[in-house]
Short mmCIF file of C-alpha atoms in Angstrom, two decimals:
data_model
loop_
_atom_site.label_atom_id
_atom_site.label_comp_id
_atom_site.label_asym_id
_atom_site.label_seq_id
_atom_site.Cartn_x
_atom_site.Cartn_y
_atom_site.Cartn_z
CA UNK Y 1 232.50 -46.02 3.73
CA UNK Y 2 234.31 -43.57 5.95
CA UNK Y 3 235.41 -41.52 2.84
CA UNK Y 4 231.83 -40.67 2.29
CA UNK Y 5 231.14 -39.17 5.67
CA UNK Y 6 232.07 -35.51 4.78
CA UNK Y 7 229.69 -35.60 1.82
CA UNK Y 8 226.93 -37.03 3.97
CA UNK Y 9 227.62 -34.53 6.72
CA UNK Y 10 227.50 -31.61 4.23
CA UNK Y 11 224.14 -32.66 2.81
CA UNK Y 12 222.68 -33.46 6.25
CA UNK Y 13 223.61 -30.05 7.59
CA UNK Y 14 223.10 -27.85 4.49
CA UNK Y 15 219.79 -29.33 3.27
CA UNK Y 16 216.85 -31.13 4.89
CA UNK Y 17 216.84 -34.71 3.65
CA UNK Y 18 214.00 -37.17 3.09
CA UNK Y 19 215.33 -40.75 2.74
CA UNK Y 20 213.36 -43.25 0.69
CA UNK Y 21 213.37 -46.14 3.21
CA UNK Y 22 212.24 -49.59 2.08
CA UNK Y 23 213.81 -51.41 5.05
CA UNK Y 24 216.19 -53.31 2.76
CA UNK Y 25 219.94 -53.40 3.15
CA UNK Y 26 220.76 -50.48 0.87
CA UNK Y 27 218.30 -47.95 2.30
CA UNK Y 28 219.14 -49.13 5.80
CA UNK Y 29 222.78 -48.34 5.27
CA UNK Y 30 221.96 -44.92 3.82
CA UNK Y 31 219.61 -44.01 6.68
CA UNK Y 32 222.09 -45.18 9.31
CA UNK Y 33 224.86 -43.10 7.73
CA UNK Y 34 222.69 -39.99 7.69
CA UNK Y 35 221.25 -40.66 11.14
CA UNK Y 36 224.80 -40.82 12.56
CA UNK Y 37 226.46 -38.08 10.54
CA UNK Y 38 228.41 -35.87 13.00
CA UNK Y 39 226.84 -32.50 13.52
CA UNK Y 40 223.46 -33.50 12.13
CA UNK Y 41 220.81 -31.14 13.39
CA UNK Y 42 217.73 -32.62 15.01
CA UNK Y 43 214.96 -33.00 12.49
CA UNK Y 44 217.18 -32.44 9.44
CA UNK Y 45 216.71 -36.04 8.30
CA UNK Y 46 213.43 -37.91 7.96
CA UNK Y 47 212.33 -41.15 6.27
CA UNK Y 48 209.47 -42.11 4.00
CA UNK Y 49 208.34 -45.69 3.50
CA UNK Y 50 206.17 -46.48 0.48
CA UNK Y 51 203.72 -49.30 1.28
CA UNK Y 52 203.03 -50.97 -2.12
CA UNK Y 53 200.95 -53.81 -0.76
CA UNK Y 54 202.31 -56.15 -3.39
CA UNK Y 55 203.78 -58.72 -0.93
CA UNK Y 56 202.03 -60.58 1.88
CA UNK Y 57 204.74 -59.38 4.24
CA UNK Y 58 204.25 -55.68 3.37
CA UNK Y 59 202.66 -54.89 6.68
CA UNK Y 60 205.57 -56.51 8.54
CA UNK Y 61 208.04 -54.39 6.48
CA UNK Y 62 206.18 -51.26 7.55
CA UNK Y 63 206.39 -52.36 11.23
CA UNK Y 64 210.14 -53.07 10.77
CA UNK Y 65 210.77 -49.56 9.31
CA UNK Y 66 208.81 -47.98 12.12
CA UNK Y 67 210.86 -49.81 14.74
CA UNK Y 68 214.16 -48.90 13.12
CA UNK Y 69 213.29 -45.28 12.81
CA UNK Y 70 212.11 -45.11 16.40
CA UNK Y 71 215.41 -46.63 17.53
CA UNK Y 72 217.43 -44.13 15.51
CA UNK Y 73 215.17 -41.20 16.46
CA UNK Y 74 214.28 -40.50 12.78
CA UNK Y 75 210.73 -39.28 11.88
CA UNK Y 76 209.00 -41.80 9.60
CA UNK Y 77 206.13 -41.21 7.17
CA UNK Y 78 204.19 -44.21 5.78
CA UNK Y 79 202.62 -43.67 2.39
CA UNK Y 80 200.30 -46.44 0.98
CA UNK Y 81 200.05 -46.48 -2.85
CA UNK Y 82 198.07 -48.27 -5.41
CA UNK Y 83 200.21 -49.91 -8.14
CA UNK Y 84 198.56 -49.86 -11.59
CA UNK Y 85 198.89 -53.48 -12.62
CA UNK Y 86 197.36 -52.78 -16.01
CA UNK Y 87 199.57 -49.75 -16.91
CA UNK Y 88 201.04 -51.68 -19.86
CA UNK Y 89 204.75 -51.39 -19.03
CA UNK Y 90 205.12 -54.09 -16.39
CA UNK Y 91 204.66 -54.41 -12.66
CA UNK Y 92 208.21 -53.48 -11.87
CA UNK Y 93 207.91 -50.17 -13.75
CA UNK Y 94 204.40 -49.52 -12.39
CA UNK Y 95 205.67 -49.88 -8.79
CA UNK Y 96 208.57 -47.51 -9.50
CA UNK Y 97 206.20 -44.97 -10.96
CA UNK Y 98 203.90 -45.20 -7.89
CA UNK Y 99 206.91 -44.89 -5.64
CA UNK Y 100 208.28 -41.80 -7.40
CA UNK Y 101 204.83 -40.23 -7.40
CA UNK Y 102 204.68 -40.70 -3.63
CA UNK Y 103 208.17 -39.24 -3.19
CA UNK Y 104 207.29 -36.17 -5.24
CA UNK Y 105 203.94 -35.60 -3.56
CA UNK Y 106 205.55 -35.65 -0.07
CA UNK Y 107 208.88 -33.90 -0.71
CA UNK Y 108 208.95 -30.45 0.91
CA UNK Y 109 210.18 -27.25 -0.73
CA UNK Y 110 213.98 -27.27 -0.91
CA UNK Y 111 214.26 -30.76 0.58
CA UNK Y 112 216.53 -33.42 -0.91
CA UNK Y 113 215.22 -36.92 -1.62
CA UNK Y 114 218.00 -39.40 -0.80
CA UNK Y 115 217.83 -42.82 -2.52
CA UNK Y 116 220.22 -45.69 -1.87
CA UNK Y 117 221.12 -46.68 -5.46
CA UNK Y 118 224.72 -47.94 -5.67
CA UNK Y 119 227.30 -48.79 -8.32
CA UNK Y 120 225.78 -52.19 -9.11
CA UNK Y 121 222.35 -50.59 -9.62
CA UNK Y 122 224.00 -48.17 -12.01
CA UNK Y 123 225.56 -50.97 -14.01
CA UNK Y 124 222.17 -52.76 -14.25
CA UNK Y 125 220.47 -49.55 -15.45
CA UNK Y 126 223.21 -48.98 -18.03
CA UNK Y 127 222.94 -52.49 -19.34
CA UNK Y 128 219.14 -52.48 -19.40
CA UNK Y 129 219.06 -49.27 -21.42
CA UNK Y 130 221.75 -50.45 -23.81
CA UNK Y 131 219.68 -53.58 -24.50
CA UNK Y 132 216.68 -51.39 -25.25
CA UNK Y 133 218.71 -49.34 -27.82
CA UNK Y 134 218.91 -46.11 -25.72
CA UNK Y 135 220.79 -43.07 -26.93
CA UNK Y 136 223.46 -41.24 -25.02
CA UNK Y 137 220.98 -39.70 -22.59
CA UNK Y 138 219.64 -43.15 -21.68
CA UNK Y 139 223.07 -44.65 -21.32
CA UNK Y 140 223.87 -41.86 -18.85
CA UNK Y 141 221.64 -43.87 -16.50
CA UNK Y 142 221.16 -42.44 -13.04
CA UNK Y 143 222.58 -39.09 -11.91
CA UNK Y 144 224.02 -38.53 -8.50
CA UNK Y 145 222.15 -35.21 -8.14
CA UNK Y 146 219.31 -33.78 -10.25
CA UNK Y 147 216.34 -31.56 -9.97
CA UNK Y 148 213.27 -33.27 -8.52
CA UNK Y 149 210.53 -30.69 -7.87
CA UNK Y 150 210.04 -29.23 -5.39
CA UNK Y 151 213.65 -30.16 -4.31
CA UNK Y 152 216.49 -32.37 -5.50
CA UNK Y 153 217.04 -36.11 -5.97
CA UNK Y 154 220.28 -37.31 -4.42
CA UNK Y 155 222.05 -40.68 -4.74
CA UNK Y 156 225.08 -40.43 -2.41
CA UNK Y 157 226.01 -44.15 -2.66
CA UNK Y 158 226.10 -44.30 -6.44
CA UNK Y 159 229.91 -44.74 -6.63
CA UNK Y 160 230.03 -47.57 -4.10
CA UNK Y 161 229.73 -51.25 -4.92
CA UNK Y 162 227.11 -53.21 -3.02
CA UNK Y 163 229.74 -55.26 -1.29
CA UNK Y 164 230.86 -52.08 0.52
CA UNK Y 165 227.34 -51.64 1.77
CA UNK Y 166 227.20 -55.22 2.95
CA UNK Y 167 230.45 -54.78 4.84
CA UNK Y 168 229.23 -51.63 6.54
CA UNK Y 169 225.92 -53.26 7.52
CA UNK Y 170 227.85 -56.21 9.08
CA UNK Y 171 230.20 -53.83 10.94
CA UNK Y 172 227.26 -51.82 12.34
CA UNK Y 173 225.16 -54.94 13.03
CA UNK Y 174 222.25 -53.50 11.07
CA UNK Y 175 219.00 -55.44 10.63
CA UNK Y 176 217.14 -55.32 7.35
CA UNK Y 177 214.44 -57.07 5.43
CA UNK Y 178 214.80 -59.07 2.21
CA UNK Y 179 212.18 -58.77 -0.52
CA UNK Y 180 211.59 -62.31 -1.91
CA UNK Y 181 210.68 -60.79 -5.25
CA UNK Y 182 214.37 -59.78 -5.67
CA UNK Y 183 215.13 -63.55 -6.09
CA UNK Y 184 212.82 -63.91 -9.09
CA UNK Y 185 214.50 -63.76 -12.48
CA UNK Y 186 211.14 -62.97 -14.13
CA UNK Y 187 211.86 -59.26 -13.82
CA UNK Y 188 214.46 -57.88 -16.27
CA UNK Y 189 216.55 -56.14 -13.72
CA UNK Y 190 216.61 -59.22 -11.44
CA UNK Y 191 217.58 -61.36 -14.41
CA UNK Y 192 220.62 -59.09 -15.03
CA UNK Y 193 221.52 -59.02 -11.31
CA UNK Y 194 221.13 -62.77 -10.71
CA UNK Y 195 222.38 -64.32 -13.94
CA UNK Y 196 224.02 -61.93 -16.40
CA UNK Y 197 226.24 -59.75 -14.19
CA UNK Y 198 227.72 -62.63 -12.13
CA UNK Y 199 228.71 -64.31 -15.38
CA UNK Y 200 230.27 -61.06 -16.69
CA UNK Y 201 232.24 -60.63 -13.49
CA UNK Y 202 233.74 -64.08 -13.84
CA UNK Y 203 235.48 -62.82 -16.96
CA UNK Y 204 235.73 -59.12 -16.06
CA UNK Y 205 235.79 -58.70 -12.29
CA UNK Y 206 235.34 -54.94 -12.52
CA UNK Y 207 232.44 -55.10 -15.00
CA UNK Y 208 230.05 -53.10 -12.79
CA UNK Y 209 232.58 -50.38 -12.18
CA UNK Y 210 233.39 -50.19 -15.89
CA UNK Y 211 229.75 -49.86 -16.89
CA UNK Y 212 229.12 -47.24 -14.20
CA UNK Y 213 232.15 -45.31 -15.55
CA UNK Y 214 230.70 -45.53 -19.10
CA UNK Y 215 227.43 -44.18 -17.77
CA UNK Y 216 229.31 -41.25 -16.31
CA UNK Y 217 231.04 -40.56 -19.62
CA UNK Y 218 227.69 -40.77 -21.37
CA UNK Y 219 226.34 -38.24 -18.91
CA UNK Y 220 229.16 -35.81 -19.70
CA UNK Y 221 228.51 -36.21 -23.47
CA UNK Y 222 224.78 -35.79 -22.93
CA UNK Y 223 225.42 -32.57 -21.06
CA UNK Y 224 227.44 -31.13 -23.94
CA UNK Y 225 224.88 -32.25 -26.52
CA UNK Y 226 222.08 -30.83 -24.33
CA UNK Y 227 223.65 -27.39 -24.47
CA UNK Y 228 223.72 -27.55 -28.29
CA UNK Y 229 220.19 -28.88 -28.34
CA UNK Y 230 218.96 -25.98 -26.18
CA UNK Y 231 220.56 -23.47 -28.63
CA UNK Y 232 218.84 -25.07 -31.63
CA UNK Y 233 215.57 -25.35 -29.69
CA UNK Y 234 215.64 -21.67 -28.90
CA UNK Y 235 216.21 -20.83 -32.60
CA UNK Y 236 213.29 -23.07 -33.64
CA UNK Y 237 210.77 -21.98 -30.96
CA UNK Y 238 208.12 -19.30 -31.14
CA UNK Y 239 207.28 -17.02 -28.18
CA UNK Y 240 204.55 -19.35 -26.94
CA UNK Y 241 206.80 -22.41 -26.95
CA UNK Y 242 205.62 -23.97 -30.21
CA UNK Y 243 208.10 -25.27 -32.79
CA UNK Y 244 208.46 -23.46 -36.07
CA UNK Y 245 208.12 -26.07 -38.83
CA UNK Y 246 210.18 -24.12 -41.39
CA UNK Y 247 213.07 -23.76 -39.00
CA UNK Y 248 212.88 -27.38 -37.98
CA UNK Y 249 212.91 -28.61 -41.56
CA UNK Y 250 216.24 -26.72 -42.12
CA UNK Y 251 218.05 -28.91 -39.57
CA UNK Y 252 219.83 -32.14 -40.33
CA UNK Y 253 217.77 -35.25 -39.46
CA UNK Y 254 219.88 -36.00 -36.45
CA UNK Y 255 219.47 -32.46 -35.18
CA UNK Y 256 215.74 -32.59 -35.84
CA UNK Y 257 215.45 -35.70 -33.71
CA UNK Y 258 217.36 -34.26 -30.78
CA UNK Y 259 215.42 -30.96 -30.90
CA UNK Y 260 212.10 -32.76 -31.01
CA UNK Y 261 212.98 -34.94 -28.05
CA UNK Y 262 214.35 -31.95 -26.07
CA UNK Y 263 211.19 -29.96 -26.92
CA UNK Y 264 208.92 -32.79 -25.78
CA UNK Y 265 210.87 -32.93 -22.52
CA UNK Y 266 210.51 -29.18 -21.95
CA UNK Y 267 206.78 -29.46 -22.71
CA UNK Y 268 206.52 -32.14 -19.97
CA UNK Y 269 205.25 -34.69 -22.48
CA UNK Y 270 206.05 -38.40 -22.10
CA UNK Y 271 209.27 -39.46 -23.82
CA UNK Y 272 208.74 -39.86 -27.54
CA UNK Y 273 208.48 -43.52 -28.61
CA UNK Y 274 211.05 -45.13 -30.86
CA UNK Y 275 209.11 -44.31 -34.00
CA UNK Y 276 208.00 -40.89 -32.79
CA UNK Y 277 210.64 -38.72 -34.51
CA UNK Y 278 210.23 -40.53 -37.83
CA UNK Y 279 206.44 -40.33 -37.66
CA UNK Y 280 206.57 -36.59 -36.86
CA UNK Y 281 208.98 -35.97 -39.74
CA UNK Y 282 206.94 -37.94 -42.24
CA UNK Y 283 203.39 -36.93 -41.17
CA UNK Y 284 203.63 -33.48 -39.62
CA UNK Y 285 206.63 -31.74 -41.16
CA UNK Y 286 205.50 -32.60 -44.68
CA UNK Y 287 201.79 -31.84 -44.18
CA UNK Y 288 200.21 -28.93 -46.09
CA UNK Y 289 199.98 -25.52 -44.45
CA UNK Y 290 196.16 -25.85 -44.01
CA UNK Y 291 196.28 -29.34 -42.55
CA UNK Y 292 196.07 -30.14 -38.88
CA UNK Y 293 198.09 -33.32 -38.83
CA UNK Y 294 198.87 -34.77 -35.47
CA UNK Y 295 200.88 -37.49 -33.71
CA UNK Y 296 199.51 -39.24 -30.65
CA UNK Y 297 201.14 -41.52 -28.05
CA UNK Y 298 200.12 -42.46 -24.56
CA UNK Y 299 197.90 -39.49 -23.50
CA UNK Y 300 199.87 -36.86 -25.42
CA UNK Y 301 199.42 -35.15 -28.77
CA UNK Y 302 201.60 -33.03 -31.04
CA UNK Y 303 199.53 -31.07 -33.55
CA UNK Y 304 200.69 -29.08 -36.56
CA UNK Y 305 198.71 -25.86 -36.90
CA UNK Y 306 199.54 -22.74 -38.84
CA UNK Y 307 203.13 -23.70 -39.54
CA UNK Y 308 203.95 -24.71 -36.03
CA UNK Y 309 204.02 -27.87 -33.87
CA UNK Y 310 202.06 -27.55 -30.69
CA UNK Y 311 202.19 -29.82 -27.64
CA UNK Y 312 198.63 -30.67 -26.54
CA UNK Y 313 198.38 -32.07 -23.03
CA UNK Y 314 195.44 -34.33 -22.10
CA UNK Y 315 192.51 -32.69 -20.33
CA UNK Y 316 189.56 -33.98 -18.39
CA UNK Y 317 186.49 -34.57 -20.63
CA UNK Y 318 183.19 -32.93 -19.91
CA UNK Y 319 180.29 -35.17 -18.73
CA UNK Y 320 177.76 -35.58 -21.59
CA UNK Y 321 175.02 -32.99 -21.47
CA UNK Y 322 176.60 -30.98 -18.65
CA UNK Y 323 175.06 -27.60 -18.01
CA UNK Y 324 174.47 -25.27 -15.01
CA UNK Y 325 172.98 -21.92 -14.14
CA UNK Y 326 175.41 -19.07 -13.47
CA UNK Y 327 174.64 -15.64 -12.13
CA UNK Y 328 178.22 -14.25 -12.46
CA UNK Y 329 178.44 -13.35 -8.80
CA UNK Y 330 181.28 -15.82 -8.12
CA UNK Y 331 183.81 -17.63 -10.35
CA UNK Y 332 182.70 -20.97 -11.62
CA UNK Y 333 184.89 -24.03 -12.03
CA UNK Y 334 184.07 -26.05 -15.11
CA UNK Y 335 184.02 -29.88 -15.32
CA UNK Y 336 187.49 -29.97 -17.00
CA UNK Y 337 189.07 -27.74 -14.32
CA UNK Y 338 188.87 -24.56 -16.36
CA UNK Y 339 187.46 -21.41 -14.71
CA UNK Y 340 185.15 -18.58 -15.82
CA UNK Y 341 184.55 -15.36 -13.99
CA UNK Y 342 182.98 -11.94 -14.36
CA UNK Y 343 185.06 -8.96 -13.42
CA UNK Y 344 183.90 -5.38 -12.74
CA UNK Y 345 180.22 -6.22 -12.06
CA UNK Y 346 178.38 -7.82 -9.16
CA UNK Y 347 176.65 -10.30 -11.42
CA UNK Y 348 174.39 -10.59 -14.49
CA UNK Y 349 170.86 -9.10 -14.48
CA UNK Y 350 169.50 -12.67 -14.32
CA UNK Y 351 170.98 -16.15 -14.20
CA UNK Y 352 172.35 -17.43 -17.44
CA UNK Y 353 173.31 -20.94 -18.53
CA UNK Y 354 176.68 -22.57 -19.09
CA UNK Y 355 177.13 -25.63 -21.29
CA UNK Y 356 179.54 -27.20 -23.75
CA UNK Y 357 179.36 -26.88 -27.53
CA UNK Y 358 177.06 -29.39 -29.15
CA UNK Y 359 177.27 -28.25 -32.78
CA UNK Y 360 175.09 -26.09 -34.93
CA UNK Y 361 175.16 -23.06 -32.64
CA UNK Y 362 174.84 -19.60 -34.14
CA UNK Y 363 175.82 -16.17 -32.71
CA UNK Y 364 175.27 -12.54 -33.60
CA UNK Y 365 178.63 -10.76 -33.57
CA UNK Y 366 179.08 -7.07 -32.72
CA UNK Y 367 178.40 -4.83 -35.68
CA UNK Y 368 176.54 -7.51 -37.59
CA UNK Y 369 172.80 -7.70 -38.26
CA UNK Y 370 172.56 -11.42 -38.85
CA UNK Y 371 173.79 -14.56 -37.07
CA UNK Y 372 176.85 -16.60 -38.01
CA UNK Y 373 177.65 -20.19 -37.39
CA UNK Y 374 179.79 -20.40 -34.25
CA UNK Y 375 181.85 -23.11 -35.94
CA UNK Y 376 182.90 -20.69 -38.72
CA UNK Y 377 183.68 -17.95 -36.23
CA UNK Y 378 185.98 -20.30 -34.31
CA UNK Y 379 187.71 -21.45 -37.54
CA UNK Y 380 188.45 -17.84 -38.48
CA UNK Y 381 189.70 -16.94 -35.04
CA UNK Y 382 193.16 -17.47 -33.48
CA UNK Y 383 191.77 -20.06 -31.08
CA UNK Y 384 193.68 -23.30 -31.34
CA UNK Y 385 191.54 -26.19 -32.60
CA UNK Y 386 192.22 -28.36 -29.51
CA UNK Y 387 190.95 -25.63 -27.23
CA UNK Y 388 187.64 -25.13 -29.08
CA UNK Y 389 185.86 -28.08 -27.57
CA UNK Y 390 186.80 -26.82 -24.11
CA UNK Y 391 185.19 -23.41 -24.59
CA UNK Y 392 182.19 -23.01 -22.27
CA UNK Y 393 179.19 -21.46 -23.95
CA UNK Y 394 177.36 -18.76 -22.05
CA UNK Y 395 173.71 -18.76 -23.09
CA UNK Y 396 170.45 -17.02 -22.41
CA UNK Y 397 168.01 -19.74 -23.22
CA UNK Y 398 168.74 -20.87 -26.77
CA UNK Y 399 170.62 -17.63 -27.55
CA UNK Y 400 174.48 -17.99 -27.47
CA UNK Y 401 176.01 -14.95 -25.72
CA UNK Y 402 179.68 -16.01 -25.68
CA UNK Y 403 182.17 -18.80 -26.29
CA UNK Y 404 184.27 -18.32 -23.14
CA UNK Y 405 185.89 -14.90 -23.43
CA UNK Y 406 187.07 -15.48 -26.95
CA UNK Y 407 183.95 -14.75 -29.01
CA UNK Y 408 181.33 -12.34 -27.62
CA UNK Y 409 177.89 -11.65 -29.00
CA UNK Y 410 176.76 -8.12 -29.74
CA UNK Y 411 174.28 -8.26 -26.80
CA UNK Y 412 176.87 -9.39 -24.26
CA UNK Y 413 179.49 -6.94 -25.44
CA UNK Y 414 177.01 -4.08 -25.12
CA UNK Y 415 176.07 -5.24 -21.58
CA UNK Y 416 179.74 -5.54 -20.52
CA UNK Y 417 180.60 -2.07 -21.89
CA UNK Y 418 177.59 -0.58 -20.10
CA UNK Y 419 178.70 -2.13 -16.78
CA UNK Y 420 182.46 -1.53 -17.27
CA UNK Y 421 182.84 -5.29 -16.86
CA UNK Y 422 184.73 -8.08 -18.60
CA UNK Y 423 184.44 -11.86 -18.94
CA UNK Y 424 187.51 -14.07 -18.34
CA UNK Y 425 188.22 -17.70 -19.04
CA UNK Y 426 191.12 -19.81 -17.76
CA UNK Y 427 191.72 -22.92 -19.90
CA UNK Y 428 191.77 -26.29 -18.14
CA UNK Y 429 195.01 -27.57 -16.65
CA UNK Y 430 196.64 -30.63 -18.13
CA UNK Y 431 195.84 -34.00 -16.66
CA UNK Y 432 198.95 -35.61 -15.04
#
């Protein structure tokens, strides 16, 4: 472990560090190393304990972590979380998601999140992903250092076997807690750790190190492929980040697949499922120009519209029948998180009404003597179909004055021009 001290010292002095501290052996070793790194400045290292509440001893673990941090003079933050037991991808994954969400929510700008994953963890991850048919990015498993907004995620023990951590803990007479769920082979990772990897090591003693090395080689290959993917993605993308269908269809199937997955990642969509690329190729890339074919998974959507693929993030639905009066004097936040405001005037002459589209509305456009169906006006506009249901209608009684700031009636446009004012709408943010 002494060979790691310069690295630990560099990180502890150059960057503020938040350690994910469960109180188990691995995170206890990591926190002790950082707490005792020579030259560490006071307050440069702190700990965060995620209280899952999944075990009867969870309160005791919290007390143990508090006692250890007090003894080592390390600030500790306790974050209780609710684990979604019905998330559909298993309790182990749900707990990990809740933990990472807590880390991200509490990590400070420029701070490094230090986690105690080691070489044996890396081997388990590599094997799990291989068994699930992962590609080269998946087989790259865990990275030692990667972006993790608003800072970085750092795994300084990733190249050390767990036995080295056990030896260090014994030498330093550390105390730690043991999670009884780690002894249950019901979880996939525990099954590999308890039954599969010990059997592999009987035949190949350095199996964990070999798999960790393969993960590193996969990471190198993934990096090279990623550079090529970014070049192709740039060539296929439009200015607003959509994918050009014609350019995408000119790629080889393997290139199509990699560009689609890279694009989904850049759009902050969930990873495409196993059949995702094939479904997009068969349903969206071959759809007619006037069709609005789409592919859905989890809470995400990819929609083909006007020769492009668009990523459509989920948004908060409006309550049925929502409406409210608005005088224009202050910006208004809509039920989906969108905003509407009047600029250049103190307010409207009288309060107007805001509501969502219900269907059948008509509007008199500037320069027209008769009313048009709002639905037809929207279809002829450049407003994306998935944004149209989110457009707030500004009404004077039954008369529609505007659909957000995208379609204005003759009456409202005349009033805005007379008052040197303008109406502005900010679309709703995506739901995380």
